[in-house]
PDB file of C-alpha atoms (C1' of nucleotides) in Angstrom:
ATOM      1  CA  MET A   1       0.091   0.182   0.151  1.00 33.00           C
ATOM      2  CA  LYS A   2       1.566   3.275  -0.796  1.00 30.00           C
ATOM      3  CA  LYS A   3       1.344   6.302   1.413  1.00 29.00           C
ATOM      4  CA  ASP A   4      -0.500   9.276  -0.112  1.00 30.00           C
ATOM      5  CA  ILE A   5       2.322  11.559   1.062  1.00 32.00           C
ATOM      6  CA  GLU A   6       5.476  10.581  -0.791  1.00 34.00           C
ATOM      7  CA  VAL A   7       8.498  12.048   0.012  1.00 33.00           C
ATOM      8  CA  CYS A   8      12.116  12.216  -1.320  1.00 35.00           C
ATOM      9  CA  GLU A   9      10.844  11.117  -4.635  1.00 49.00           C
ATOM     10  CA  ILE A  10      13.697  11.398  -7.144  1.00 59.00           C
ATOM     11  CA  GLN A  11      12.379  13.582 -10.020  1.00 71.00           C
ATOM     12  CA  CYS A  12      14.429  13.537 -13.437  1.00 70.00           C
ATOM     13  CA  ILE A  13      13.854  15.528 -16.497  1.00 83.00           C
ATOM     14  CA  HIS A  14      15.191  13.331 -19.204  1.00 93.00           C
ATOM     15  CA  GLU A  15      13.875   9.922 -18.568  1.00 92.00           C
ATOM     16  CA  GLU A  16      15.626   8.116 -21.524  1.00 93.00           C
ATOM     17  CA  ASP A  17      18.976   9.598 -20.839  1.00 96.00           C
ATOM     18  CA  VAL A  18      18.857   8.465 -17.170  1.00 96.00           C
ATOM     19  CA  LYS A  19      17.597   4.866 -18.229  1.00 96.00           C
ATOM     20  CA  GLU A  20      20.300   4.516 -20.467  1.00 97.00           C
ATOM     21  CA  VAL A  21      22.994   5.872 -18.301  1.00 98.00           C
ATOM     22  CA  LYS A  22      21.785   3.984 -15.383  1.00 97.00           C
ATOM     23  CA  ASP A  23      21.974   0.671 -17.432  1.00 97.00           C
ATOM     24  CA  SER A  24      25.558   1.271 -18.691  1.00 97.00           C
ATOM     25  CA  MET A  25      26.781   2.224 -14.939  1.00 97.00           C
ATOM     26  CA  LEU A  26      29.446   0.152 -13.766  1.00 96.00           C
ATOM     27  CA  GLU A  27      29.062  -2.924 -11.451  1.00 96.00           C
ATOM     28  CA  PRO A  28      28.876  -1.923  -7.967  1.00 96.00           C
ATOM     29  CA  ASN A  29      31.756  -3.910  -6.997  1.00 95.00           C
ATOM     30  CA  THR A  30      33.845  -2.440  -9.662  1.00 96.00           C
ATOM     31  CA  LEU A  31      33.098   1.069  -8.601  1.00 96.00           C
ATOM     32  CA  LEU A  32      33.869   0.410  -4.889  1.00 96.00           C
ATOM     33  CA  ASP A  33      37.017  -1.126  -6.070  1.00 96.00           C
ATOM     34  CA  LEU A  34      37.950   1.825  -8.138  1.00 97.00           C
ATOM     35  CA  ALA A  35      37.359   4.364  -5.538  1.00 98.00           C
ATOM     36  CA  GLU A  36      39.312   2.251  -3.193  1.00 97.00           C
ATOM     37  CA  PHE A  37      42.258   2.089  -5.459  1.00 97.00           C
ATOM     38  CA  PHE A  38      42.328   5.809  -5.863  1.00 98.00           C
ATOM     39  CA  LYS A  39      41.740   6.671  -2.309  1.00 98.00           C
ATOM     40  CA  VAL A  40      45.194   5.176  -1.868  1.00 98.00           C
ATOM     41  CA  PHE A  41      46.771   7.851  -4.183  1.00 98.00           C
ATOM     42  CA  GLY A  42      44.700  10.474  -1.976  1.00 98.00           C
ATOM     43  CA  ASP A  43      47.392  11.196   0.723  1.00 98.00           C
ATOM     44  CA  ALA A  44      50.310  13.175   0.742  1.00 98.00           C
ATOM     45  CA  THR A  45      52.206  10.720   2.772  1.00 98.00           C
ATOM     46  CA  ARG A  46      51.372   7.728   0.484  1.00 98.00           C
ATOM     47  CA  ILE A  47      52.295   9.902  -2.670  1.00 98.00           C
ATOM     48  CA  LYS A  48      55.614  10.512  -1.232  1.00 98.00           C
ATOM     49  CA  ILE A  49      56.208   7.082  -0.663  1.00 98.00           C
ATOM     50  CA  LEU A  50      55.306   5.962  -4.108  1.00 98.00           C
ATOM     51  CA  TYR A  51      57.285   8.513  -5.645  1.00 98.00           C
ATOM     52  CA  ALA A  52      60.671   7.537  -3.352  1.00 98.00           C
ATOM     53  CA  LEU A  53      59.973   4.210  -4.550  1.00 98.00           C
ATOM     54  CA  PHE A  54      59.987   5.640  -7.971  1.00 97.00           C
ATOM     55  CA  GLN A  55      63.535   6.325  -7.796  1.00 96.00           C
ATOM     56  CA  LYS A  56      64.738   2.891  -6.052  1.00 96.00           C
ATOM     57  CA  GLU A  57      63.551   0.181  -3.487  1.00 97.00           C
ATOM     58  CA  MET A  58      64.034   1.371  -0.331  1.00 98.00           C
ATOM     59  CA  CYS A  59      63.745   0.097   3.148  1.00 98.00           C
ATOM     60  CA  VAL A  60      61.263   1.060   5.837  1.00 98.00           C
ATOM     61  CA  CYS A  61      63.452   3.254   7.976  1.00 97.00           C
ATOM     62  CA  ASP A  62      64.874   4.979   5.084  1.00 97.00           C
ATOM     63  CA  ILE A  63      61.576   5.950   4.013  1.00 98.00           C
ATOM     64  CA  ALA A  64      60.926   7.016   7.172  1.00 97.00           C
ATOM     65  CA  ALA A  65      63.905   9.178   7.011  1.00 97.00           C
ATOM     66  CA  VAL A  66      63.069  10.775   3.653  1.00 97.00           C
ATOM     67  CA  LEU A  67      59.472  11.792   4.684  1.00 97.00           C
ATOM     68  CA  ASP A  68      60.866  12.908   7.905  1.00 96.00           C
ATOM     69  CA  MET A  69      58.296  10.551   9.826  1.00 96.00           C
ATOM     70  CA  ASN A  70      58.331   7.947  12.283  1.00 96.00           C
ATOM     71  CA  GLN A  71      58.527   4.275  11.538  1.00 97.00           C
ATOM     72  CA  SER A  72      54.968   3.494  12.760  1.00 98.00           C
ATOM     73  CA  ALA A  73      53.213   5.789  10.528  1.00 98.00           C
ATOM     74  CA  VAL A  74      55.228   4.743   7.662  1.00 98.00           C
ATOM     75  CA  SER A  75      54.793   1.037   8.119  1.00 98.00           C
ATOM     76  CA  HIS A  76      50.794   1.888   8.552  1.00 98.00           C
ATOM     77  CA  GLN A  77      50.919   3.286   5.167  1.00 98.00           C
ATOM     78  CA  LEU A  78      53.289   0.834   3.337  1.00 98.00           C
ATOM     79  CA  ARG A  79      50.577  -1.573   4.758  1.00 98.00           C
ATOM     80  CA  ILE A  80      47.977  -0.004   2.732  1.00 98.00           C
ATOM     81  CA  LEU A  81      49.829   0.145  -0.038  1.00 98.00           C
ATOM     82  CA  LYS A  82      50.869  -3.298   0.111  1.00 98.00           C
ATOM     83  CA  ASN A  83      47.254  -4.370   0.580  1.00 97.00           C
ATOM     84  CA  HIS A  84      46.299  -2.777  -2.637  1.00 96.00           C
ATOM     85  CA  ARG A  85      49.173  -4.407  -4.776  1.00 95.00           C
ATOM     86  CA  LEU A  86      50.918  -1.153  -5.411  1.00 96.00           C
ATOM     87  CA  VAL A  87      54.277  -2.282  -3.681  1.00 98.00           C
ATOM     88  CA  LYS A  88      55.826  -5.126  -2.961  1.00 98.00           C
ATOM     89  CA  PHE A  89      58.971  -5.967  -0.513  1.00 98.00           C
ATOM     90  CA  ARG A  90      61.551  -8.496  -0.211  1.00 98.00           C
ATOM     91  CA  ARG A  91      63.192  -9.410   3.142  1.00 97.00           C
ATOM     92  CA  GLU A  92      67.373  -9.357   3.184  1.00 96.00           C
ATOM     93  CA  GLY A  93      68.200 -10.451   7.270  1.00 95.00           C
ATOM     94  CA  LYS A  94      66.303  -7.919   9.519  1.00 95.00           C
ATOM     95  CA  ILE A  95      65.561  -5.427   6.666  1.00 96.00           C
ATOM     96  CA  ILE A  96      62.811  -5.391   4.442  1.00 98.00           C
ATOM     97  CA  TYR A  97      63.053  -3.679   1.263  1.00 98.00           C
ATOM     98  CA  TYR A  98      59.966  -2.130  -0.471  1.00 98.00           C
ATOM     99  CA  SER A  99      59.296  -1.449  -4.283  1.00 98.00           C
ATOM    100  CA  LEU A 100      56.754  -0.632  -6.850  1.00 97.00           C
ATOM    101  CA  ASP A 101      54.450  -3.616  -7.746  1.00 95.00           C
ATOM    102  CA  ASP A 102      52.757  -2.273 -10.616  1.00 84.00           C
ATOM    103  CA  ASP A 103      53.435  -0.030 -13.638  1.00 84.00           C
ATOM    104  CA  HIS A 104      50.010   1.200 -13.724  1.00 85.00           C
ATOM    105  CA  VAL A 105      50.843   3.288 -10.633  1.00 91.00           C
ATOM    106  CA  LYS A 106      53.453   5.650 -12.864  1.00 93.00           C
ATOM    107  CA  LYS A 107      50.940   6.035 -15.316  1.00 92.00           C
ATOM    108  CA  VAL A 108      48.121   7.019 -13.091  1.00 93.00           C
ATOM    109  CA  PHE A 109      50.636   9.290 -11.172  1.00 93.00           C
ATOM    110  CA  HIS A 110      51.601  11.030 -14.303  1.00 93.00           C
ATOM    111  CA  GLU A 111      48.159  11.318 -15.703  1.00 92.00           C
ATOM    112  CA  GLY A 112      47.634  13.153 -12.315  1.00 93.00           C
ATOM    113  CA  LEU A 113      50.435  15.344 -12.696  1.00 93.00           C
ATOM    114  CA  ASN A 114      49.474  16.372 -16.363  1.00 90.00           C
ATOM    115  CA  HIS A 115      46.159  17.461 -14.674  1.00 88.00           C
ATOM    116  CA  ILE A 116      47.488  19.468 -12.017  1.00 90.00           C
ATOM    117  CA  GLU A 117      49.854  21.214 -14.449  1.00 87.00           C
ATOM    118  CA  HIS A 118      47.194  22.122 -17.059  1.00 81.00           C
ATOM    119  CA  SER A 119      44.656  23.625 -14.849  1.00 72.00           C
TER     120      SER A 119
ATOM    121  CA  MET B   1      72.267  22.899  23.179  1.00 33.00           C
ATOM    122  CA  LYS B   2      71.744  19.440  22.816  1.00 30.00           C
ATOM    123  CA  LYS B   3      69.703  17.368  25.261  1.00 29.00           C
ATOM    124  CA  ASP B   4      71.434  14.182  26.314  1.00 30.00           C
ATOM    125  CA  ILE B   5      68.318  11.871  25.907  1.00 32.00           C
ATOM    126  CA  GLU B   6      67.365  12.276  22.201  1.00 34.00           C
ATOM    127  CA  VAL B   7      64.168  10.747  21.315  1.00 33.00           C
ATOM    128  CA  CYS B   8      62.673  10.147  18.249  1.00 35.00           C
ATOM    129  CA  GLU B   9      65.840  10.232  16.183  1.00 48.00           C
ATOM    130  CA  ILE B  10      65.222   9.093  12.638  1.00 58.00           C
ATOM    131  CA  GLN B  11      67.575   6.164  12.238  1.00 70.00           C
ATOM    132  CA  CYS B  12      68.437   5.537   8.461  1.00 69.00           C
ATOM    133  CA  ILE B  13      70.671   2.657   7.018  1.00 83.00           C
ATOM    134  CA  HIS B  14      71.599   4.091   3.599  1.00 93.00           C
ATOM    135  CA  GLU B  15      72.353   7.694   4.007  1.00 92.00           C
ATOM    136  CA  GLU B  16      73.631   8.401   0.485  1.00 93.00           C
ATOM    137  CA  ASP B  17      70.193   6.719  -0.906  1.00 96.00           C
ATOM    138  CA  VAL B  18      67.977   8.792   1.590  1.00 96.00           C
ATOM    139  CA  LYS B  19      69.595  12.031   0.512  1.00 96.00           C
ATOM    140  CA  GLU B  20      69.571  11.343  -3.144  1.00 97.00           C
ATOM    141  CA  VAL B  21      65.792  10.299  -2.858  1.00 98.00           C
ATOM    142  CA  LYS B  22      65.175  13.385  -0.383  1.00 97.00           C
ATOM    143  CA  ASP B  23      66.653  15.544  -2.930  1.00 97.00           C
ATOM    144  CA  SER B  24      64.358  14.542  -5.904  1.00 97.00           C
ATOM    145  CA  MET B  25      61.321  14.749  -4.096  1.00 97.00           C
ATOM    146  CA  LEU B  26      58.203  16.585  -5.539  1.00 96.00           C
ATOM    147  CA  GLU B  27      57.876  19.962  -4.062  1.00 95.00           C
ATOM    148  CA  PRO B  28      55.519  20.107  -1.046  1.00 96.00           C
ATOM    149  CA  ASN B  29      52.651  21.989  -3.159  1.00 95.00           C
ATOM    150  CA  THR B  30      52.526  19.493  -5.896  1.00 96.00           C
ATOM    151  CA  LEU B  31      52.481  16.603  -3.720  1.00 96.00           C
ATOM    152  CA  LEU B  32      49.518  18.066  -1.809  1.00 96.00           C
ATOM    153  CA  ASP B  33      47.713  19.102  -4.967  1.00 96.00           C
ATOM    154  CA  LEU B  34      48.549  15.388  -6.492  1.00 97.00           C
ATOM    155  CA  ALA B  35      46.940  13.955  -3.496  1.00 98.00           C
ATOM    156  CA  GLU B  36      44.021  16.468  -3.490  1.00 97.00           C
ATOM    157  CA  PHE B  37      43.476  15.544  -7.061  1.00 97.00           C
ATOM    158  CA  PHE B  38      43.646  11.674  -6.540  1.00 98.00           C
ATOM    159  CA  LYS B  39      41.179  12.296  -3.511  1.00 98.00           C
ATOM    160  CA  VAL B  40      38.631  13.546  -5.625  1.00 98.00           C
ATOM    161  CA  PHE B  41      38.367  10.019  -7.490  1.00 98.00           C
ATOM    162  CA  GLY B  42      38.265   8.361  -4.140  1.00 98.00           C
ATOM    163  CA  ASP B  43      34.874   8.276  -3.499  1.00 98.00           C
ATOM    164  CA  ALA B  44      32.112   6.003  -5.013  1.00 98.00           C
ATOM    165  CA  THR B  45      29.884   8.546  -5.532  1.00 98.00           C
ATOM    166  CA  ARG B  46      31.788  10.837  -7.599  1.00 98.00           C
ATOM    167  CA  ILE B  47      33.254   7.887  -9.528  1.00 98.00           C
ATOM    168  CA  LYS B  48      29.758   7.273 -10.484  1.00 98.00           C
ATOM    169  CA  ILE B  49      29.209  10.769 -11.604  1.00 98.00           C
ATOM    170  CA  LEU B  50      32.325  10.938 -13.814  1.00 98.00           C
ATOM    171  CA  TYR B  51      31.091   7.751 -15.343  1.00 98.00           C
ATOM    172  CA  ALA B  52      27.868   8.886 -15.941  1.00 98.00           C
ATOM    173  CA  LEU B  53      29.249  12.156 -17.607  1.00 98.00           C
ATOM    174  CA  PHE B  54      31.443   9.904 -19.663  1.00 97.00           C
ATOM    175  CA  GLN B  55      28.528   8.583 -21.453  1.00 96.00           C
ATOM    176  CA  LYS B  56      26.634  12.371 -22.085  1.00 96.00           C
ATOM    177  CA  GLU B  57      26.006  15.925 -20.400  1.00 97.00           C
ATOM    178  CA  MET B  58      23.384  15.589 -17.617  1.00 98.00           C
ATOM    179  CA  CYS B  59      21.473  17.877 -15.409  1.00 98.00           C
ATOM    180  CA  VAL B  60      21.732  17.786 -11.570  1.00 98.00           C
ATOM    181  CA  CYS B  61      18.508  15.918 -11.029  1.00 97.00           C
ATOM    182  CA  ASP B  62      18.977  13.380 -13.666  1.00 97.00           C
ATOM    183  CA  ILE B  63      22.507  12.504 -12.082  1.00 98.00           C
ATOM    184  CA  ALA B  64      20.633  12.360  -8.743  1.00 97.00           C
ATOM    185  CA  ALA B  65      18.152   9.848 -10.457  1.00 97.00           C
ATOM    186  CA  VAL B  66      20.967   7.690 -12.206  1.00 97.00           C
ATOM    187  CA  LEU B  67      22.643   7.297  -8.575  1.00 97.00           C
ATOM    188  CA  ASP B  68      19.776   7.055  -6.568  1.00 96.00           C
ATOM    189  CA  MET B  69      20.526   9.736  -4.485  1.00 96.00           C
ATOM    190  CA  ASN B  70      18.971  12.921  -3.209  1.00 96.00           C
ATOM    191  CA  GLN B  71      19.658  16.317  -5.192  1.00 97.00           C
ATOM    192  CA  SER B  72      21.717  17.950  -2.377  1.00 98.00           C
ATOM    193  CA  ALA B  73      24.193  15.034  -1.897  1.00 98.00           C
ATOM    194  CA  VAL B  74      24.830  15.407  -5.691  1.00 98.00           C
ATOM    195  CA  SER B  75      24.942  18.943  -5.497  1.00 98.00           C
ATOM    196  CA  HIS B  76      27.552  18.776  -2.977  1.00 98.00           C
ATOM    197  CA  GLN B  77      29.687  16.137  -4.912  1.00 98.00           C
ATOM    198  CA  LEU B  78      29.358  18.226  -7.964  1.00 98.00           C
ATOM    199  CA  ARG B  79      30.782  21.318  -6.498  1.00 98.00           C
ATOM    200  CA  ILE B  80      33.941  19.112  -5.555  1.00 98.00           C
ATOM    201  CA  LEU B  81      34.531  18.158  -9.054  1.00 98.00           C
ATOM    202  CA  LYS B  82      33.851  21.489 -10.320  1.00 98.00           C
ATOM    203  CA  ASN B  83      36.489  23.013  -7.746  1.00 97.00           C
ATOM    204  CA  HIS B  84      38.808  20.479  -9.271  1.00 96.00           C
ATOM    205  CA  ARG B  85      38.297  21.330 -12.645  1.00 95.00           C
ATOM    206  CA  LEU B  86      36.756  17.748 -13.460  1.00 96.00           C
ATOM    207  CA  VAL B  87      33.471  18.688 -14.642  1.00 98.00           C
ATOM    208  CA  LYS B  88      32.233  21.856 -16.126  1.00 98.00           C
ATOM    209  CA  PHE B  89      28.748  23.334 -16.594  1.00 98.00           C
ATOM    210  CA  ARG B  90      26.253  25.149 -18.887  1.00 98.00           C
ATOM    211  CA  ARG B  91      22.946  26.801 -17.927  1.00 97.00           C
ATOM    212  CA  GLU B  92      20.087  26.414 -20.084  1.00 96.00           C
ATOM    213  CA  GLY B  93      17.027  28.237 -18.170  1.00 95.00           C
ATOM    214  CA  LYS B  94      16.580  26.571 -14.676  1.00 95.00           C
ATOM    215  CA  ILE B  95      18.547  23.388 -15.715  1.00 96.00           C
ATOM    216  CA  ILE B  96      22.377  23.186 -15.287  1.00 98.00           C
ATOM    217  CA  TYR B  97      24.068  20.717 -17.535  1.00 98.00           C
ATOM    218  CA  TYR B  98      27.338  19.255 -16.191  1.00 98.00           C
ATOM    219  CA  SER B  99      29.676  17.566 -18.496  1.00 98.00           C
ATOM    220  CA  LEU B 100      33.759  16.587 -18.374  1.00 97.00           C
ATOM    221  CA  ASP B 101      35.831  19.274 -18.330  1.00 95.00           C
ATOM    222  CA  ASP B 102      39.483  17.254 -18.752  1.00 84.00           C
ATOM    223  CA  ASP B 103      40.447  14.407 -21.028  1.00 84.00           C
ATOM    224  CA  HIS B 104      42.975  13.168 -17.998  1.00 85.00           C
ATOM    225  CA  VAL B 105      40.035  12.462 -16.179  1.00 91.00           C
ATOM    226  CA  LYS B 106      39.270   9.404 -18.525  1.00 93.00           C
ATOM    227  CA  LYS B 107      42.769   8.308 -18.729  1.00 92.00           C
ATOM    228  CA  VAL B 108      43.363   8.075 -15.081  1.00 93.00           C
ATOM    229  CA  PHE B 109      40.059   6.205 -14.901  1.00 93.00           C
ATOM    230  CA  HIS B 110      41.267   3.673 -17.413  1.00 93.00           C
ATOM    231  CA  GLU B 111      44.356   3.183 -15.794  1.00 92.00           C
ATOM    232  CA  GLY B 112      42.695   2.783 -12.332  1.00 94.00           C
ATOM    233  CA  LEU B 113      40.343   0.012 -14.076  1.00 93.00           C
ATOM    234  CA  ASN B 114      43.193  -1.575 -15.686  1.00 90.00           C
ATOM    235  CA  HIS B 115      45.077  -2.055 -12.083  1.00 89.00           C
ATOM    236  CA  ILE B 116      41.955  -3.444 -10.712  1.00 90.00           C
ATOM    237  CA  GLU B 117      41.623  -5.874 -13.257  1.00 87.00           C
ATOM    238  CA  HIS B 118      45.048  -7.140 -13.338  1.00 82.00           C
ATOM    239  CA  SER B 119      45.318  -7.640  -9.370  1.00 72.00           C
TER     240      SER B 119
ATOM    241  C1'  DT C   1      69.558 -17.512  25.262  1.00 82.37           C
ATOM    242  C1'  DT C   2      69.863 -12.985  25.175  1.00 82.37           C
ATOM    243  C1'  DA C   3      70.416  -8.106  23.621  1.00 82.37           C
ATOM    244  C1'  DA C   4      70.157  -5.090  19.617  1.00 82.37           C
ATOM    245  C1'  DC C   5      67.756  -3.875  15.801  1.00 82.37           C
ATOM    246  C1'  DA C   6      64.322  -3.622  11.903  1.00 82.37           C
ATOM    247  C1'  DT C   7      59.763  -3.733  11.098  1.00 82.37           C
ATOM    248  C1'  DA C   8      54.320  -4.596  12.171  1.00 82.37           C
ATOM    249  C1'  DT C   9      50.167  -3.948  14.674  1.00 82.37           C
ATOM    250  C1'  DG C  10      46.459  -2.830  17.958  1.00 82.37           C
ATOM    251  C1'  DA C  11      44.116   0.982  20.648  1.00 82.37           C
ATOM    252  C1'  DA C  12      43.498   5.754  21.062  1.00 82.37           C
ATOM    253  C1'  DC C  13      42.725  10.158  19.554  1.00 82.37           C
ATOM    254  C1'  DA C  14      42.196  13.764  16.431  1.00 82.37           C
ATOM    255  C1'  DT C  15      40.873  15.443  12.040  1.00 82.37           C
ATOM    256  C1'  DA C  16      38.639  14.930   7.567  1.00 82.37           C
ATOM    257  C1'  DT C  17      34.775  13.826   4.934  1.00 82.37           C
ATOM    258  C1'  DA C  18      29.882  12.468   2.948  1.00 82.37           C
ATOM    259  C1'  DT C  19      25.350  12.665   3.627  1.00 82.37           C
ATOM    260  C1'  DT C  20      20.935  14.467   5.251  1.00 82.37           C
ATOM    261  C1'  DC C  21      17.932  18.599   6.416  1.00 82.37           C
ATOM    262  C1'  DA C  22      16.525  22.968   6.054  1.00 82.37           C
ATOM    263  C1'  DT C  23      16.825  26.805   3.419  1.00 82.37           C
ATOM    264  C1'  DA C  24      18.828  30.121   0.084  1.00 82.37           C
ATOM    265  C1'  DT C  25      19.552  31.453  -4.644  1.00 82.37           C
ATOM    266  C1'  DG C  26      18.367  32.399  -9.411  1.00 82.37           C
ATOM    267  C1'  DT C  27      15.407  31.347 -13.529  1.00 82.37           C
ATOM    268  C1'  DT C  28      10.814  30.823 -15.569  1.00 82.37           C
ATOM    269  C1'  DG C  29       5.905  31.467 -17.111  1.00 82.37           C
ATOM    270  C1'  DT C  30       1.732  33.991 -15.571  1.00 82.37           C
TER     271       DT C  30
ATOM    272  C1'  DA D   1       5.042  40.475  -8.080  1.00 82.37           C
ATOM    273  C1'  DC D   2       4.264  35.732  -7.320  1.00 82.37           C
ATOM    274  C1'  DA D   3       4.386  30.510  -7.606  1.00 82.37           C
ATOM    275  C1'  DA D   4       6.952  26.355  -9.355  1.00 82.37           C
ATOM    276  C1'  DC D   5      10.917  24.757 -10.171  1.00 82.37           C
ATOM    277  C1'  DA D   6      16.231  23.505 -10.360  1.00 82.37           C
ATOM    278  C1'  DT D   7      20.065  24.013  -8.300  1.00 82.37           C
ATOM    279  C1'  DA D   8      23.405  25.641  -4.247  1.00 82.37           C
ATOM    280  C1'  DT D   9      24.803  25.764   0.347  1.00 82.37           C
ATOM    281  C1'  DG D  10      25.363  26.312   5.519  1.00 82.37           C
ATOM    282  C1'  DA D  11      25.275  23.373   9.983  1.00 82.37           C
ATOM    283  C1'  DA D  12      24.975  19.038  11.954  1.00 82.37           C
ATOM    284  C1'  DT D  13      25.702  14.679  12.311  1.00 82.37           C
ATOM    285  C1'  DA D  14      27.816  10.248  11.718  1.00 82.37           C
ATOM    286  C1'  DT D  15      31.764   7.751   9.746  1.00 82.37           C
ATOM    287  C1'  DA D  16      36.343   7.241   7.922  1.00 82.37           C
ATOM    288  C1'  DT D  17      41.026   8.023   8.251  1.00 82.37           C
ATOM    289  C1'  DG D  18      45.876   8.966   9.555  1.00 82.37           C
ATOM    290  C1'  DT D  19      49.169   9.547  13.238  1.00 82.37           C
ATOM    291  C1'  DT D  20      50.948   8.794  17.880  1.00 82.37           C
ATOM    292  C1'  DC D  21      52.122   5.494  21.367  1.00 82.37           C
ATOM    293  C1'  DA D  22      53.138   1.202  23.442  1.00 82.37           C
ATOM    294  C1'  DT D  23      54.205  -3.201  22.546  1.00 82.37           C
ATOM    295  C1'  DA D  24      54.746  -7.600  19.722  1.00 82.37           C
ATOM    296  C1'  DT D  25      57.170 -10.082  16.096  1.00 82.37           C
ATOM    297  C1'  DG D  26      60.717 -11.758  13.587  1.00 82.37           C
ATOM    298  C1'  DT D  27      66.050 -11.548  12.474  1.00 82.37           C
ATOM    299  C1'  DT D  28      70.882 -11.490  13.583  1.00 82.37           C
ATOM    300  C1'  DA D  29      74.923 -11.695  16.261  1.00 82.37           C
ATOM    301  C1'  DA D  30      77.325 -12.974  20.792  1.00 82.37           C
TER     302       DA D  30
END
DNA sequence: TTAACATATGAACATATATTCATATGTTGT
DNA sequence: ACAACATATGAATATATGTTCATATGTTAA
């Protein structure tokens, strides 16, 4: 049964367009994954880490030194980068070296740079 | 004068590397702008809006209908996209049509898709 | 086994951010 | 001028996120 007062009804103007665009929308999971992926780039600390790793693989404490941050903060961020397969690591004794895991990273990065330079 | 107890000193292992990477680091403003730029992509609502606008220009209420969200929420997000020059708009009477403002958007988007598909 | 070191992690806190609600602004037709 | 409509915006709230602190894990050398 419908209530006689209908609130929050979304009104659209171009029904055809809405239907068409709605049908072509990405799958919910893809959307969430994409947003998650970009969210990783949306933090200055992680951007710095990625940019540092563009130059060469580095261990955690060296990254911390480059960023002038404490080891814990860097480690937390590295975990996020690792979970999203943006960086990988190898162990050498006590030291763990991190490096880039993916070529898309550089491409995304440079498209971002292009944008902020041209706007 | 130095305190005899020195806490939170950042210890690095490879001084040379640290110096080199630190010197080649992006400027603080560039870093912040980049992070800001990607932060815009890091939200499912904005991703949906951008993807919708890939198909065609749309007015606010149609976008709201596509996303199944209220007008205010969409408007707030459009403002963010507008501020970062990702979308532009034109007015036609009462209606305001939004569209993509930048080719980098699509490129960034597709690199992101590539990444999540290959990982 | 123990000390020293490199890194990881859980909890707590402070800050940032998205959505909602109410309302303001700006446009059109009467 | 007024009503109806499309959009924008400020404030409030709830949630997400980054950093710090304390501590745990894992490795090496003695």
